[in-house]
mmCIF file of C-alpha atoms in Angstrom:
data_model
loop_
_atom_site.group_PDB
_atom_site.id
_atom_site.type_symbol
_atom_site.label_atom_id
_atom_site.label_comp_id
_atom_site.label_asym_id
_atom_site.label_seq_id
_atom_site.Cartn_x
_atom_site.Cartn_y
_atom_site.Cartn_z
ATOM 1 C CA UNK A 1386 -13.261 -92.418 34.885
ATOM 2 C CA UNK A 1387 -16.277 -93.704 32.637
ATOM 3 C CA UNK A 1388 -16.641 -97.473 32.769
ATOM 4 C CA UNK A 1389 -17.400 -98.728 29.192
ATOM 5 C CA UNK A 1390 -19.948 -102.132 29.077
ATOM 6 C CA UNK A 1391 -18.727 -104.816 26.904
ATOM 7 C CA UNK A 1392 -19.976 -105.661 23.817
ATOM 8 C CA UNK A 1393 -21.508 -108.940 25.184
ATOM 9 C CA UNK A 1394 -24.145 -107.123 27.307
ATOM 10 C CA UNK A 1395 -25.479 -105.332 24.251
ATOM 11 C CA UNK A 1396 -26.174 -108.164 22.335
ATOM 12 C CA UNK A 1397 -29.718 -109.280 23.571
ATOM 13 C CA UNK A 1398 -30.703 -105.610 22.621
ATOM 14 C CA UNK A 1399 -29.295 -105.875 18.821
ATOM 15 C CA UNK A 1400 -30.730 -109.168 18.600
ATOM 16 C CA UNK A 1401 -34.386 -107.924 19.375
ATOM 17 C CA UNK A 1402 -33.655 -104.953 16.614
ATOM 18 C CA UNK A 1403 -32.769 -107.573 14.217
ATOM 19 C CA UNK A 1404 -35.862 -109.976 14.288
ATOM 20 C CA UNK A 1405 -38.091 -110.170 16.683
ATOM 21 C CA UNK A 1406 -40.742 -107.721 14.889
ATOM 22 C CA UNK A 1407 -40.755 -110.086 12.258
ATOM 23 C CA UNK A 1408 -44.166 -111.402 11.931
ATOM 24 C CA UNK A 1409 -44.820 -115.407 11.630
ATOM 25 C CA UNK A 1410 -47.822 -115.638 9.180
ATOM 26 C CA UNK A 1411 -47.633 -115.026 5.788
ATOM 27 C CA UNK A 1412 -51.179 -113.130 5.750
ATOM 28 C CA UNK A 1413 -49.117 -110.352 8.641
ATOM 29 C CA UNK A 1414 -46.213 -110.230 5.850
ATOM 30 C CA UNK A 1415 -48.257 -109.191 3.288
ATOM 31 C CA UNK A 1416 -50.547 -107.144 5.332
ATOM 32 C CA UNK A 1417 -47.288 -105.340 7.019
ATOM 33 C CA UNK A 1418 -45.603 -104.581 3.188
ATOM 34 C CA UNK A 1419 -48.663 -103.099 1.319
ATOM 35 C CA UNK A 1420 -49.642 -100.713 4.337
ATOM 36 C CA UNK A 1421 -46.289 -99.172 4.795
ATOM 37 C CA UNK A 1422 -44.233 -97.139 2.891
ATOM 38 C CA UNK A 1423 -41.390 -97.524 4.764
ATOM 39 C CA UNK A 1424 -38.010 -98.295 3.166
ATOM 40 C CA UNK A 1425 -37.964 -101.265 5.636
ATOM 41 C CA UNK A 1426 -41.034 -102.830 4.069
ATOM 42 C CA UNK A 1427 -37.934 -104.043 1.212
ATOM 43 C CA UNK A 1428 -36.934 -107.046 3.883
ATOM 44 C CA UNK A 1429 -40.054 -109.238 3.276
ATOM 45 C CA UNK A 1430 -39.252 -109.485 -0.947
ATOM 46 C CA UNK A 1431 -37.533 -112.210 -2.088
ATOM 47 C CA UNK A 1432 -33.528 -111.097 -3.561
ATOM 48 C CA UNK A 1433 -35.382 -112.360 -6.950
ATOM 49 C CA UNK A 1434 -38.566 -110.240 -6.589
ATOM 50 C CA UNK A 1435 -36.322 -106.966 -4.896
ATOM 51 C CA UNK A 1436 -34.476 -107.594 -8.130
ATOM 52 C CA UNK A 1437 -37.224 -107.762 -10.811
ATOM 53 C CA UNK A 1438 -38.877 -104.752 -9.418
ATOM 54 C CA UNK A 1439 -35.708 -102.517 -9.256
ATOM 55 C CA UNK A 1440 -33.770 -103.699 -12.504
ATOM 56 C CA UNK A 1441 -30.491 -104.278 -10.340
ATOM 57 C CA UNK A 1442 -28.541 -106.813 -8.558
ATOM 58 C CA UNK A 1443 -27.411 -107.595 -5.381
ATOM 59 C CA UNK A 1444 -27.094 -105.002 -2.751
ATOM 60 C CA UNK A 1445 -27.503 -102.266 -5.229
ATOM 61 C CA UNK A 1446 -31.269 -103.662 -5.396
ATOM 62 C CA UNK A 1447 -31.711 -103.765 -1.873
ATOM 63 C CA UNK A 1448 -30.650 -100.316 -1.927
ATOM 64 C CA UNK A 1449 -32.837 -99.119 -5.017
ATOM 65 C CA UNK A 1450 -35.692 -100.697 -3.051
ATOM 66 C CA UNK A 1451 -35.477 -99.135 0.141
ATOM 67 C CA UNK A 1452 -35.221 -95.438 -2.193
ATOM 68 C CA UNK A 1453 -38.094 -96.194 -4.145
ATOM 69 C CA UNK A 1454 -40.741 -97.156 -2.074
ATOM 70 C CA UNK A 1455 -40.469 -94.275 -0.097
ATOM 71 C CA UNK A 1456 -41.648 -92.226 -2.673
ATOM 72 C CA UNK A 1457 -45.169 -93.890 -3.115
ATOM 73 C CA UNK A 1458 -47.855 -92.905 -0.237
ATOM 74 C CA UNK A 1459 -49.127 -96.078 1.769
ATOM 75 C CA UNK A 1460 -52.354 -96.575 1.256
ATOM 76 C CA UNK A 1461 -54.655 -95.511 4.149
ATOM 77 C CA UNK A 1462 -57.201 -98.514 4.151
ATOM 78 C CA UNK A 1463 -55.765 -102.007 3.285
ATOM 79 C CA UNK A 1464 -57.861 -104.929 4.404
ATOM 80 C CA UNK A 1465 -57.392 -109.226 3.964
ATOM 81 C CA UNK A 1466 -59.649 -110.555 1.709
ATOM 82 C CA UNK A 1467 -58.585 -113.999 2.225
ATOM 83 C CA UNK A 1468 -55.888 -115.880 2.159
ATOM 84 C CA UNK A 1469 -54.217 -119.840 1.916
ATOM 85 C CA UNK A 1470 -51.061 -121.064 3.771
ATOM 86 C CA UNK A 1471 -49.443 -124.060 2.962
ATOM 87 C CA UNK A 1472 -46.463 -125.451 4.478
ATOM 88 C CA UNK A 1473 -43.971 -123.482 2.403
ATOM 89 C CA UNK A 1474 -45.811 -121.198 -0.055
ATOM 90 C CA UNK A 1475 -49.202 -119.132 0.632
ATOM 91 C CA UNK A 1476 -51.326 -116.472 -1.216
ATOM 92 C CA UNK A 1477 -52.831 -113.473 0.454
ATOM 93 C CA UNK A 1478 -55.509 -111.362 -1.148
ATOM 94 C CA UNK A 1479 -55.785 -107.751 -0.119
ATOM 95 C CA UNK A 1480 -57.878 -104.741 -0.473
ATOM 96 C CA UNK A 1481 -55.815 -101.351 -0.547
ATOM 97 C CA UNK A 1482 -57.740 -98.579 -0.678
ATOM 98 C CA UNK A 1483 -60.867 -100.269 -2.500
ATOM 99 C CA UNK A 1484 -58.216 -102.211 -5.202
ATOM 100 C CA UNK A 1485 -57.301 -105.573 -5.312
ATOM 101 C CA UNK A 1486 -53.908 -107.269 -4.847
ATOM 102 C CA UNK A 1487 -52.831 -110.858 -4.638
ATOM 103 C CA UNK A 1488 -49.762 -111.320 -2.656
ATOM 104 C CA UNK A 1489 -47.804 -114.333 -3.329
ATOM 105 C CA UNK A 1490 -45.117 -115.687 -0.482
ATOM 106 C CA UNK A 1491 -42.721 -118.468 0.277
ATOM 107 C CA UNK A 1492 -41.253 -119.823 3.176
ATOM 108 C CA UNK A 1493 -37.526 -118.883 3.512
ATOM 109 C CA UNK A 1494 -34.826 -119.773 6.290
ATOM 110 C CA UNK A 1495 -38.025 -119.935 8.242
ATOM 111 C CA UNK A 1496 -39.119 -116.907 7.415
ATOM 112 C CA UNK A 1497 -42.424 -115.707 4.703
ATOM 113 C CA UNK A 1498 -41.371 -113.776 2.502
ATOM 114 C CA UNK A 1499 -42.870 -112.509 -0.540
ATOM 115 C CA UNK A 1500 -42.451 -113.649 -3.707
ATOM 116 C CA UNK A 1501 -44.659 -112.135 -6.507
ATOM 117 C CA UNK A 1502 -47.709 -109.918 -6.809
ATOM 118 C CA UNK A 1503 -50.552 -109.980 -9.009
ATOM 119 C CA UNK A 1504 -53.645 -107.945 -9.392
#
């Protein structure tokens, strides 16, 4: 007979799936989404900025996201340039691949995440 562990004991294994890669500064955010091309880069946007870039709503742009980035290669050099935090909002400028990006975040439910780009 196979003895079956309870739910409980699992938990402190989901939870460290769920958030503890997460980085802390905004300048790792930023740094973490433009080298990757990983669908779960989409978790550090904004829902506004997911939105924007993805022309849908909701879950549907969550979903659209993940799909899309996928398709682009990440670059394979992408340096910080510099960057200011303040206590809730913080700009990060990045090299990728010799061209420049600005990176703007905000602090959300205690996490940075990003919330516009510019070149």
């Amino acid at each position: 007979m196979s003895r079956r562990r309870p739910l409980l004991a699992l938990l402190p294994v989901l939870a460290a799936c769920g958030g503890e890669d997460y980085p802390k500064d905004p300048q790792k955010v930023a740094l973490t989404y433009v080298k990757s091309n990983d669908a779960s880069k989409c978790k550090y946007l904004t829902q506004g900025v997911t939105e924007q870039l993805t022309g849908k709503r909701g879950a549907s742009a969550r979903e659209a996201c993940r799909k899309n980035v996928e398709r682009f290669p990440a670059p394979k050099k992408v340096t910080i340039r510099e960057y200011e935090v303040e206590p809730d909002d913080a700009e990060v400028e990045l090299l990728a691949d010799g061209k420049e990006a600005a990176v703007k975040l905000r602090k959300i439910d205690g996490r940075w995440r990003i919330a516009g780009f510019s070149e």
